[in-house]
Coordinates of C-alpha atoms in Angstrom, one line a residue:
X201 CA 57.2 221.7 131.7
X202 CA 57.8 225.4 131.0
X203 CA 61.5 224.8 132.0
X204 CA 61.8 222.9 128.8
X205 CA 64.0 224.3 126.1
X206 CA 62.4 225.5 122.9
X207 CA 63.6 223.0 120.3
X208 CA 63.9 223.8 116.3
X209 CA 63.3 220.7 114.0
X210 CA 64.9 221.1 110.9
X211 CA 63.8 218.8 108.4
X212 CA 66.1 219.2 104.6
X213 CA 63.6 217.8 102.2
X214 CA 63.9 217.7 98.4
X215 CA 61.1 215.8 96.9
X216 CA 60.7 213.5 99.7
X217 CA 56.8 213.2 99.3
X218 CA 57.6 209.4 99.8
X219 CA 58.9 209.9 103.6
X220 CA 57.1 213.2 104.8
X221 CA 54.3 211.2 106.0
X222 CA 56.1 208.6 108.7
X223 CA 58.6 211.3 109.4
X224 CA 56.5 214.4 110.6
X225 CA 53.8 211.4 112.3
X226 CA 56.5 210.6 114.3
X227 CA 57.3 214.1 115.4
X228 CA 53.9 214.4 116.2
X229 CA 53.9 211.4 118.5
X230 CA 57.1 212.6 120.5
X231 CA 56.6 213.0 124.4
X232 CA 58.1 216.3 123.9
X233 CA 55.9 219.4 124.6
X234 CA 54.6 220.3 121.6
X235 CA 54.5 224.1 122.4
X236 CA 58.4 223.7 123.0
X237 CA 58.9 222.0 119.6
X238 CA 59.0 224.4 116.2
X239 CA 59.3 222.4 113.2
X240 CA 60.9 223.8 109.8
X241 CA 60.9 222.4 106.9
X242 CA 64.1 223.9 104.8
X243 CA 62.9 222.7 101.2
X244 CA 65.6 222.7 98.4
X245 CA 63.4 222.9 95.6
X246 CA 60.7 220.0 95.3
X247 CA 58.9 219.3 92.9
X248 CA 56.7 216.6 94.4
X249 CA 53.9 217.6 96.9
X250 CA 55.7 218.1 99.5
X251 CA 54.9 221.3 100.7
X252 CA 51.4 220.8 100.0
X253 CA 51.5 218.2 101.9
X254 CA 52.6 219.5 104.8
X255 CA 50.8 222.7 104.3
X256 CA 47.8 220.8 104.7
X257 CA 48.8 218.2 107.5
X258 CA 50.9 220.2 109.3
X259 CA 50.2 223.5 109.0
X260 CA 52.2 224.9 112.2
X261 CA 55.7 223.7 110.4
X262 CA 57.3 226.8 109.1
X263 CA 58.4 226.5 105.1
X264 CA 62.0 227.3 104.3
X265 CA 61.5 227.5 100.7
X266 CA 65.3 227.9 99.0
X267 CA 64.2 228.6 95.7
X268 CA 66.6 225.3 94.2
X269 CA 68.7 222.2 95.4
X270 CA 71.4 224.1 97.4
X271 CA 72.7 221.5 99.0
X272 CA 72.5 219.4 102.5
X273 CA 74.8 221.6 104.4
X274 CA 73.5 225.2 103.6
X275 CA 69.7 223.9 103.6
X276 CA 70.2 223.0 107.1
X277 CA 71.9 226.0 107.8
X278 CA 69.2 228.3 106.6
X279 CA 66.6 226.5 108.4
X280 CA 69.2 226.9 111.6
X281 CA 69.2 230.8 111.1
X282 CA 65.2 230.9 111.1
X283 CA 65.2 228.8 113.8
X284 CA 64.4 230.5 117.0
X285 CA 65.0 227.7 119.8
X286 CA 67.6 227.7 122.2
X287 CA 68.5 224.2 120.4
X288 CA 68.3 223.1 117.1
X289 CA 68.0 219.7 115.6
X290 CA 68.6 218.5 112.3
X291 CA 66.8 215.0 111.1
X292 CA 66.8 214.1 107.9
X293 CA 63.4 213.4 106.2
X294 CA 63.9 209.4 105.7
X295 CA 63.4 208.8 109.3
X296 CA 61.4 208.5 112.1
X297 CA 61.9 209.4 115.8
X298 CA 61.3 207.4 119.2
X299 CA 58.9 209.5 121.3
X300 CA 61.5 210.1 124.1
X301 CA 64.0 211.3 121.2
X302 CA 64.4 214.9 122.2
X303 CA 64.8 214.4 126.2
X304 CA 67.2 211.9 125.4
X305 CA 69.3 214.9 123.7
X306 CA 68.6 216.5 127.0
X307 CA 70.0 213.8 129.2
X308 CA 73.1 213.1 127.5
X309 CA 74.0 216.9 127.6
X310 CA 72.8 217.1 131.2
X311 CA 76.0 214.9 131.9
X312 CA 78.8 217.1 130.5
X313 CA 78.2 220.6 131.3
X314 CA 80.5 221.6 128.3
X315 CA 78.7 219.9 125.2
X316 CA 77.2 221.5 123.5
X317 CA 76.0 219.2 120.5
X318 CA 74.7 215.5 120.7
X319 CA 74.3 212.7 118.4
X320 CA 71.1 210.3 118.4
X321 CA 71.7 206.4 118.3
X322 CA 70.9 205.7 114.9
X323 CA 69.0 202.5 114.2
X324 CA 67.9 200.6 110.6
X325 CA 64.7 201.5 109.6
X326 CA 63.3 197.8 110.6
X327 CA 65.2 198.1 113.8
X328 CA 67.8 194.9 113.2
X329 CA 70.9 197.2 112.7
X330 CA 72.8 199.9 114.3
X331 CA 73.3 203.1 111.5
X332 CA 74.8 205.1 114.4
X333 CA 76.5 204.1 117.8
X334 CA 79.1 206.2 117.8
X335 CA 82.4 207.0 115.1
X336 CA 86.0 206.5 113.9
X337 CA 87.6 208.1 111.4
X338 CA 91.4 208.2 109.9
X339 CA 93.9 210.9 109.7
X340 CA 92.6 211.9 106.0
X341 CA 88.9 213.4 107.5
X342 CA 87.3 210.2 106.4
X343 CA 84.5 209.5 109.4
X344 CA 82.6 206.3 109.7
X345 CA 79.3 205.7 111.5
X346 CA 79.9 202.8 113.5
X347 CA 82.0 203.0 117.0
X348 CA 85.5 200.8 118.0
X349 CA 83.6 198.0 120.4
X350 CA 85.7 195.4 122.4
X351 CA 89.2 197.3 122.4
X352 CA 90.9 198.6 125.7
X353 CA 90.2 202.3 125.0
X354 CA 86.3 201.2 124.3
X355 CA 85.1 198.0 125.5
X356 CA 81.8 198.2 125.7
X357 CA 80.9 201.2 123.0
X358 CA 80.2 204.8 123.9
X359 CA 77.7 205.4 127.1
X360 CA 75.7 208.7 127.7
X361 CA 77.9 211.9 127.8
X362 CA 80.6 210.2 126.2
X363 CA 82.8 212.1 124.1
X364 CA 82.3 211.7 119.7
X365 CA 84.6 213.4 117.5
X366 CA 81.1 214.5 115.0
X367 CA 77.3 213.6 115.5
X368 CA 75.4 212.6 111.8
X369 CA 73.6 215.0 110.3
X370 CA 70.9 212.8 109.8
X371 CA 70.3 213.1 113.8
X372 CA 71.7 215.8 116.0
X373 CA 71.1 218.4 118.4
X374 CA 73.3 221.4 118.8
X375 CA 73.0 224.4 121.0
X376 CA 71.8 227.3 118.2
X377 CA 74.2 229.8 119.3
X378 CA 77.1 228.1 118.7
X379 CA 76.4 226.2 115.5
X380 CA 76.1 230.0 114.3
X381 CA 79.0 231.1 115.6
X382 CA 81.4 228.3 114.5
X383 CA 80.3 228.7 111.0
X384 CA 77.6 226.1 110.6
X385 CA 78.2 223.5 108.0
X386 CA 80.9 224.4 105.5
X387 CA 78.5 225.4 102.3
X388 CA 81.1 224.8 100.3
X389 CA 81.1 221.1 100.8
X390 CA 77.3 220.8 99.6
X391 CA 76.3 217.2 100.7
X392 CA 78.5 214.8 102.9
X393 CA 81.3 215.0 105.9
X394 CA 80.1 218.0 106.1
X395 CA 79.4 216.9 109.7
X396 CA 82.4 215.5 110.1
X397 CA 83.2 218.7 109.2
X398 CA 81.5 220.6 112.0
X399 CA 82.4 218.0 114.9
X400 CA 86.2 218.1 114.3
X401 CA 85.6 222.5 113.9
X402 CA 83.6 222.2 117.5
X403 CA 86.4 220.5 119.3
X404 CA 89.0 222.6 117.8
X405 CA 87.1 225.9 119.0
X406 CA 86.7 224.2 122.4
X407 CA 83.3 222.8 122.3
X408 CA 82.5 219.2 123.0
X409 CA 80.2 216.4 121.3
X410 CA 78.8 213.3 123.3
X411 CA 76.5 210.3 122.7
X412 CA 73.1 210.6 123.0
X413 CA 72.0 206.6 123.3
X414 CA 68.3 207.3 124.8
X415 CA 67.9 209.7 121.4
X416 CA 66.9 206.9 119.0
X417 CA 65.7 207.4 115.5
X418 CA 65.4 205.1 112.8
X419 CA 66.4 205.5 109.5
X420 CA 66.2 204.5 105.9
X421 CA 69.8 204.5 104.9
X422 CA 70.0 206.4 101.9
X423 CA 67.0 206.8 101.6
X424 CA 67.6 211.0 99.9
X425 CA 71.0 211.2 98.6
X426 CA 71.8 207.0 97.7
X427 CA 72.2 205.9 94.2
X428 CA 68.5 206.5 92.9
X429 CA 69.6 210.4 93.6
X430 CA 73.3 210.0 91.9
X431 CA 75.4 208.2 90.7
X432 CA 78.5 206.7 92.5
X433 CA 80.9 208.5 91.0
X434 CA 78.9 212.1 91.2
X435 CA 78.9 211.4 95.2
X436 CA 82.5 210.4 95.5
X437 CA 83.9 213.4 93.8
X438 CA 82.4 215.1 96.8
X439 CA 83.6 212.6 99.5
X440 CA 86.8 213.2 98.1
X441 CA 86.7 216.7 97.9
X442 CA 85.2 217.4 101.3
X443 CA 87.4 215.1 103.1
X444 CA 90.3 217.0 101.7
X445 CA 89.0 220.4 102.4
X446 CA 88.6 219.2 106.3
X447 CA 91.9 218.4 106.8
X448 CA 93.3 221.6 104.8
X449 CA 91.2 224.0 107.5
X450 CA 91.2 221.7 111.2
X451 CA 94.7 220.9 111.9
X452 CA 97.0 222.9 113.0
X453 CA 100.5 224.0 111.3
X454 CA 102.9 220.9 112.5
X455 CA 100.2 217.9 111.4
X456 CA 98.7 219.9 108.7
X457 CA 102.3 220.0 107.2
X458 CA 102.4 215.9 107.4
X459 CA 98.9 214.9 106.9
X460 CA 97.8 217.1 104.0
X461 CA 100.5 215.5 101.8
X462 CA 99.8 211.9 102.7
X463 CA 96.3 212.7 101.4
X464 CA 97.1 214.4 98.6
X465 CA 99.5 211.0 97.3
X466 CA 97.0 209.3 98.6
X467 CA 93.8 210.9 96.3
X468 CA 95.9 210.0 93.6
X469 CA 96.8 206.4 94.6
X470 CA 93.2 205.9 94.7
X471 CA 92.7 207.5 91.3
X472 CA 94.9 204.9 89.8
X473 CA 93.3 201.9 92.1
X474 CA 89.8 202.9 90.4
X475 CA 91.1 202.6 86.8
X476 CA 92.1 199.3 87.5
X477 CA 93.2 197.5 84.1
X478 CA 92.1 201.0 82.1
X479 CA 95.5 202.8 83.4
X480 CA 98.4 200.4 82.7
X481 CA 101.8 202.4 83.8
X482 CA 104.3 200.0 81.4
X483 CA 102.5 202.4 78.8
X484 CA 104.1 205.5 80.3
X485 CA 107.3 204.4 81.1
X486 CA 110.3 205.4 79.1
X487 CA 111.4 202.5 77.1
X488 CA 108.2 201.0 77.8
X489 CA 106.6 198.1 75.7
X490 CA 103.9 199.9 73.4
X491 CA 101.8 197.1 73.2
X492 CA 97.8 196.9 72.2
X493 CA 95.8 199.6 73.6
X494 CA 98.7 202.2 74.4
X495 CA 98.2 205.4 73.8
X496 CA 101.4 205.7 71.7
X497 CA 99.7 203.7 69.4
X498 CA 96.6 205.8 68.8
X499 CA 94.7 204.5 71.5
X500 CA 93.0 207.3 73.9
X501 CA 93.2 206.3 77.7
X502 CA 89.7 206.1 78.5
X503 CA 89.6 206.8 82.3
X504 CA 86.6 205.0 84.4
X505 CA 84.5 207.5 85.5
X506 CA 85.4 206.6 89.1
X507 CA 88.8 207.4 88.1
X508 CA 87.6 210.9 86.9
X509 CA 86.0 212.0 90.0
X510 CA 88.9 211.5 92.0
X511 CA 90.9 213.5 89.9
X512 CA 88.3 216.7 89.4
X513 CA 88.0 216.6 93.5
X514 CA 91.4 217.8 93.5
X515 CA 90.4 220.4 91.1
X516 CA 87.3 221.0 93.3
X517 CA 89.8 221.2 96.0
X518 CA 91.5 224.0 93.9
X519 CA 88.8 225.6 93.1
X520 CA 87.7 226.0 97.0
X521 CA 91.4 227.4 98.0
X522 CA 90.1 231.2 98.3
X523 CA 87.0 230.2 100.6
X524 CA 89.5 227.4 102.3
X525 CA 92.6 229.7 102.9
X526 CA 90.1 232.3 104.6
X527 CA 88.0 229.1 106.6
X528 CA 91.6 228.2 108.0
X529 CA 93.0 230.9 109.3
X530 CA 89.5 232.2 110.8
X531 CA 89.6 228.6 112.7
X532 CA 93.3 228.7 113.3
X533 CA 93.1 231.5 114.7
X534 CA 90.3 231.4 117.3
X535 CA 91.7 227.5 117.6
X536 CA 91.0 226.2 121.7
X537 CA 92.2 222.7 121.6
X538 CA 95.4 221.4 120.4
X539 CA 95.2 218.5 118.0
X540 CA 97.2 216.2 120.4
X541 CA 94.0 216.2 122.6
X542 CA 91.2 215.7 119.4
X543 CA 93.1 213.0 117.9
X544 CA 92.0 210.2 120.4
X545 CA 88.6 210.7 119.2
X546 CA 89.4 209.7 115.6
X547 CA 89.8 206.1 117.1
X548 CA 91.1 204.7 113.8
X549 CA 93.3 206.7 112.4
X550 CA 95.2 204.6 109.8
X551 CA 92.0 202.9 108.7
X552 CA 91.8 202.4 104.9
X553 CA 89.5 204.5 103.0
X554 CA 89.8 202.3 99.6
X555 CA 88.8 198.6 99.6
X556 CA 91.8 195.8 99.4
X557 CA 95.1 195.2 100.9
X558 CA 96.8 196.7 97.9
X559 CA 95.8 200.4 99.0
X560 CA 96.1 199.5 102.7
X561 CA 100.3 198.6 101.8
X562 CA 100.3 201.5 100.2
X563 CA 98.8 203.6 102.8
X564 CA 101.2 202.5 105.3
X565 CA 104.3 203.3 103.1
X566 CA 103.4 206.9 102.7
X567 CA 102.7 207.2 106.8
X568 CA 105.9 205.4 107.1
X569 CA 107.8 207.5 104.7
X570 CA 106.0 210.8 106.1
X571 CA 106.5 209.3 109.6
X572 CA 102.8 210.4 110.4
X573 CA 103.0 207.4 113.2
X574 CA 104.3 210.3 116.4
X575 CA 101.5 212.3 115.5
X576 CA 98.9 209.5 117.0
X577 CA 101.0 207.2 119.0
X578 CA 100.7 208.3 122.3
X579 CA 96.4 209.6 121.3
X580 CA 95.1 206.5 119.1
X581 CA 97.6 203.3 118.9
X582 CA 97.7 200.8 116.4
X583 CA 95.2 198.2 117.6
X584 CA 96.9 194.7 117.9
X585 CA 94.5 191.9 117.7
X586 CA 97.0 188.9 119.2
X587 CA 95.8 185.7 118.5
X588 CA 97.0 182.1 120.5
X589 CA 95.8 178.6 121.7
X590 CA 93.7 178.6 124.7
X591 CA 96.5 176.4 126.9
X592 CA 100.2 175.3 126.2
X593 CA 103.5 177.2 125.7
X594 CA 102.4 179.2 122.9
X595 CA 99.4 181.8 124.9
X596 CA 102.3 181.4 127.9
X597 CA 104.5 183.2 124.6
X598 CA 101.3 185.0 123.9
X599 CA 100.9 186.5 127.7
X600 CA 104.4 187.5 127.4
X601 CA 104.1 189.3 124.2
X602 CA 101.1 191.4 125.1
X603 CA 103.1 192.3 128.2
X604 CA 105.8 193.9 126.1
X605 CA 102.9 195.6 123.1
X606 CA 100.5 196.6 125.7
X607 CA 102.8 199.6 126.7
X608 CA 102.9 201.3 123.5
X609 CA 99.5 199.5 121.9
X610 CA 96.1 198.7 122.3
X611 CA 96.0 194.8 122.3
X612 CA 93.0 192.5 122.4
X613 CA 93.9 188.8 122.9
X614 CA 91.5 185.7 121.5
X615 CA 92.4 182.0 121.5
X616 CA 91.6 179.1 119.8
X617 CA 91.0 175.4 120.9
X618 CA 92.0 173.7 117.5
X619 CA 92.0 174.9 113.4
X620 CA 88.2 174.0 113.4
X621 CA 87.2 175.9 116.7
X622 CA 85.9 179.1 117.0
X623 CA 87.5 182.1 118.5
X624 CA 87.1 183.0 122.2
X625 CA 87.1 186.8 123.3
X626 CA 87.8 187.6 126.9
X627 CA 84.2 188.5 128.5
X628 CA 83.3 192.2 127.8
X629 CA 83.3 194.9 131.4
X630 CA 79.3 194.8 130.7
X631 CA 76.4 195.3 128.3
X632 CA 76.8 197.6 125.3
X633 CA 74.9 200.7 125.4
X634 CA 73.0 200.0 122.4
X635 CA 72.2 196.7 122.6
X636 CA 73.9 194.6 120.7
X637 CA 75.6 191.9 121.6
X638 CA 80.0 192.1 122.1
X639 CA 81.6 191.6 119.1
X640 CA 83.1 188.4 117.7
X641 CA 86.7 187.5 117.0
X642 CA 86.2 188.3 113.1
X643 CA 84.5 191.7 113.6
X644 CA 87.5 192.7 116.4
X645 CA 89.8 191.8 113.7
X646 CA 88.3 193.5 110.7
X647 CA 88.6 196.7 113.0
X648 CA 92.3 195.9 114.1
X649 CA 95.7 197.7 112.3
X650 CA 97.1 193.8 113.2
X651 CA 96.6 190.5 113.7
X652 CA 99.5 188.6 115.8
X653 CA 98.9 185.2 115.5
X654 CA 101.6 182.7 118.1
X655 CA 102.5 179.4 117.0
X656 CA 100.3 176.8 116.3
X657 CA 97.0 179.6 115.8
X658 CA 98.9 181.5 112.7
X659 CA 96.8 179.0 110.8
X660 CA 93.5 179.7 111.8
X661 CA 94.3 183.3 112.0
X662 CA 95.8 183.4 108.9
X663 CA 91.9 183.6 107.4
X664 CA 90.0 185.5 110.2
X665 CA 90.6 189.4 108.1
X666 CA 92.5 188.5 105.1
X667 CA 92.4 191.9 104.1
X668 CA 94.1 192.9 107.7
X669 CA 98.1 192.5 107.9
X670 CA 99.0 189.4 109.8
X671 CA 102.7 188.9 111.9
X672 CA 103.6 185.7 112.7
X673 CA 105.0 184.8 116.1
X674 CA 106.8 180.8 115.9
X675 CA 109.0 181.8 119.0
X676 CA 111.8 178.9 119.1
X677 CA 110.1 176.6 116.1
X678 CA 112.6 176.1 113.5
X679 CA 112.1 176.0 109.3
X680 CA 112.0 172.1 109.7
X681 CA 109.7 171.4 112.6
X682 CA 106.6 172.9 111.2
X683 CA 104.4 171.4 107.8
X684 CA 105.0 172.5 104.4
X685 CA 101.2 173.7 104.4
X686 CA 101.7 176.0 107.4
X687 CA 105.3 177.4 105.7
X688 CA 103.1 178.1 102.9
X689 CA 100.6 180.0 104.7
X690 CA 103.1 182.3 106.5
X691 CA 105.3 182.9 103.1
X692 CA 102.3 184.0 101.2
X693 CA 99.9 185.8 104.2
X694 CA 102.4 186.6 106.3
X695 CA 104.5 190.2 106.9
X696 CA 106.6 189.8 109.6
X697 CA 107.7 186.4 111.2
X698 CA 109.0 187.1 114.9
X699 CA 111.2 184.5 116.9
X700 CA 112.1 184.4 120.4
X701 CA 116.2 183.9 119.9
X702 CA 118.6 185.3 117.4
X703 CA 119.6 181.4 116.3
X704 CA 115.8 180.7 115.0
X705 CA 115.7 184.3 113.6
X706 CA 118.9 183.3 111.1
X707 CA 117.2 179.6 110.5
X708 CA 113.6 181.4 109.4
X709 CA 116.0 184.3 107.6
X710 CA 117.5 181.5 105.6
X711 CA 114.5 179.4 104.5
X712 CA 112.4 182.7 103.9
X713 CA 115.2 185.1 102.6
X714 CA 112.1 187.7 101.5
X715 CA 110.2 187.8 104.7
X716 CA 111.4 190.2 107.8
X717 CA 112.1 188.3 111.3
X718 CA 112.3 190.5 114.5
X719 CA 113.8 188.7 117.3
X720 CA 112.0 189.3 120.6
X721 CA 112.5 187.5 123.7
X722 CA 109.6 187.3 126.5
X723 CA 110.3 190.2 128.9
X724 CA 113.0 192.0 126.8
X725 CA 112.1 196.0 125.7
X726 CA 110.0 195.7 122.5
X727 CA 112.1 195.0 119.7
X728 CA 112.6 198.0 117.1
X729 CA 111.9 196.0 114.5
X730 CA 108.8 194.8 116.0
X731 CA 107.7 198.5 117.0
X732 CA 108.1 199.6 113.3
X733 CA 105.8 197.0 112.3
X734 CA 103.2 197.3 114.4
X735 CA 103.5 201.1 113.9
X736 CA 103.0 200.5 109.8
X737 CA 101.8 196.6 108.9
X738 CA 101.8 196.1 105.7
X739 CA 100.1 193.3 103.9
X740 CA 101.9 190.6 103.0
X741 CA 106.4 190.9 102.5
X742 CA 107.1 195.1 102.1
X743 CA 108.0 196.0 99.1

């Protein structure tokens, strides 16, 4: 047992009387050594009884006392520099550990002599929910906590040892050494991505991140930093801000040239989404209507306060630009790993960070327009969810088509035995590692960059993700030979028809004169028009 490595617990706690007790029992009951385990406590100011509390019931944790709330990411750190294990962990206090937690860390690591930082399987507090089984995250630094299941490049979910672009801070292990070395989390960013942050840093400075599944810990989502602590739109000035601060400092020159400005225009997009009907831009248009509530007219614009957070990150981001010029070119410079061979772990890199297919067609314009597309193509491909009947011409059209996609894509087929039947996946390689069962048709497709629905499915499929662009595949049918209903559906839901001949493509072109047609015959090279779409769906007819 002496073999073991000495562990450091680092527990960030703020007045978090209300989960000490579970949390630090749990520790307690790990099947850990307890003499390899030292426990610290990095306290940002409470004013509860906390450290009482665990003065008294615990008196071999050691007290970080910070003096004041200074933040997730430097309370952890300065329990991480008095830490003296080999390892340190940081768990956040709304939790509770399983008692083989810490040798689960162990036996993911065991598997990939190069990582040096692992991430616990993260489950709801009453067990019924995953909170962490891996991650995605888009170009614009935005990471999610849930992995890519049922895809080609991840069909069953991430396995011990395999590779994650970030752990959560909520639950991870990292070797101490290193998380000194690299930095630590930025303390600049204060609460939130900043482990994001720190998992993007460690694979740009060469170090590698896996999946810990056997590490389990339950948690109370937002249990110490949800609403109770702050309002919405104090936490999304710093999503905002932090997520734009990790892109100015991880990627190199050539995608930091093309990404940072898509996220920029994109800030502000959402800025103006958030206002909603506060903001309206005939008011600021020259030779505009000055109508009621203009400010011409003696009416202040009174800006939502979501509104306002978005704008004062970018000032935050401004205000940062000393600290981030010096971060980047410390990280540039000692820099490992280029970003062609990170990228595949962002798994989703076009994903939408702003609710609504308004800001998703908008999205996909910029990329376009920046042609951001290269930068992932060959490391993370759109995902193309293609959707047919089970029997019948239309999946033989379907087979054909994800012949031609499925060298340049990631496609997922399902079909469909009638408009009132459900969706059938193919069967999944074998279990997921965490449990839960494969996903259904409308989970694949609220995770796909398209849905390509083939002839008599478009209108089943035109509902399955209405928020997720939809192309329309009638191969040979003509204008005439399909119901007024089903024209309706692909006129109003649909961005891209695609037909098998050149005459059917001018027939469609005629009866929809707004809607694009790409003409791709089964076992012909991928149509360009075709390849653009797929590359940037938009909802609904381009504007």
């Amino acid at each position: 047992m002496s073999t073991l490595p000495l562990i450091s617990i680092v527990v960030p706690n703020m007045s978090g009387m209300e989960h000490l007790p579970e949390c630090f029992a749990s520790l307690a009951a790990a099947d850990y050594p307890l003499d390899r385990q030292e426990w610290i406590l990095s306290d940002n100011g409470s004013r509860d009884e906390s450290l009482a509390f665990i003065r008294r019931e615990y008196p071999r944790t050691r007290i970080v006392d910070n003096g004041g709330n200074i933040g997730f990411a430097r309370g952890c750190n300065a329990g991480a520099q008095a830490a003296t294990g080999e390892y340190v962990v940081f768990l956040n206090n709304d939790t509770r550990v399983h008692p083989g937690w810490l040798h689960g860390y162990l036996s993911a690591l065991a598997r990939d002599p190069d990582a040096v930082c692992a991430a616990s399987y993260m489950r709801s507090w009453d067990d019924t929910e995953s909170d962490f089984n891996g991650c995605t995250a888009n170009l614009f630094g935005v990471g999610r906590q849930q992995a890519v299941v049922g895809w080609p490049d991840c069909p069953a979910g991430p396995g011990e040892g395999d590779p994650l672009l970030f752990a959560c801070g909520g639950a991870m292990l990292i070797r101490r050494d290193v998380f000194l070395a690299v930095g630590g989390f930025d303390p600049s960013f204060f609460i939130y991505f900043e482990d994001v942050d720190l998992g993007w840093r460690l694979w740009v400075l060469g170090h590698r991140v896996v999946f810990a599944p056997g590490s389990i810990v339950y948690h109370k989502e937002g249990g110490t930093t949800g609403a109770k602590r702050a309002p919405s739109h104090r936490r999304y000035l710093l999503f905002e801000a932090n997520t734009l601060c990790a892109v100015f400092k991880n990627y190199a020159g050539e995608a930091e040239d093309r990404v940072l400005p898509a996220a920029l225009l994109l800030e502000l997009q959402r800025a103006l989404l958030a206002a909603g009907d506060a903001v309206d831009p005939e008011h600021y248009r020259l030779g505009g209507s000055a109508g009621a509530g203009a400010p011409d007219n003696g009416h202040p614009a009174a800006l939502p306060p979501m509104t306002v957070a978005h704008l004062l990150a970018l000032r935050r981001l401004d205000e940062r630009l000393p600290h981030l010029v010096a971060e980047r070119a410390r990280i540039q410079a000692a820099r490992r790993r280029p970003d062609s061979a990170i990228l595949p772990l962002f798994r989703r890199p076009f994903q939408p960070q702003f609710a609504g297919a308004r800001y998703a067609g908008i999205m996909r314009r910029i990329a376009a327009a920046l042609d951001l597309y290269p930068l992932v193509a060959g490391a993370a491909p759109s995902r193309v969810l293609l959707l047919s009947p089970e029997t019948g011409p239309d999946r033989a059209r379907a087979a054909a088509l994800a012949a031609i996609l499925g060298d340049e894509f990631l496609v997922q087929t399902a079909t469909n035995s009638g408009p009132a039947a459900g969706w059938t996946l193919p069967a999944p390689p074998g279990p997921r590692p965490d449990g839960f069962p494969p996903p259904t048709a409308p989970e694949l497709a609220a995770t796909a960059d398209l849905l390509l629905a083939v002839g008599a499915a478009v209108p089943a499929a035109a509902t399955l993700a209405p928020a997720v662009p939809l192309a329309a595949d009638v191969a040979t049918r003509s204008p005439g030979s399909i119901s007024s209903a089903w024209r309706a559906t692909l006129a109003e839901r649909a961005g891209l028809l695609i037909c098998a001949d050149p005459a059917t493509a001018a027939a469609w072109h005629a009866a929809l004169p707004d809607l694009p047609v790409a003409v791709q015959p089964d076992g012909a090279p991928l149509d360009a028009t075709l390849r653009h779409y797929c590359r940037y769906p938009l909802h609904g007819r381009p504007a």
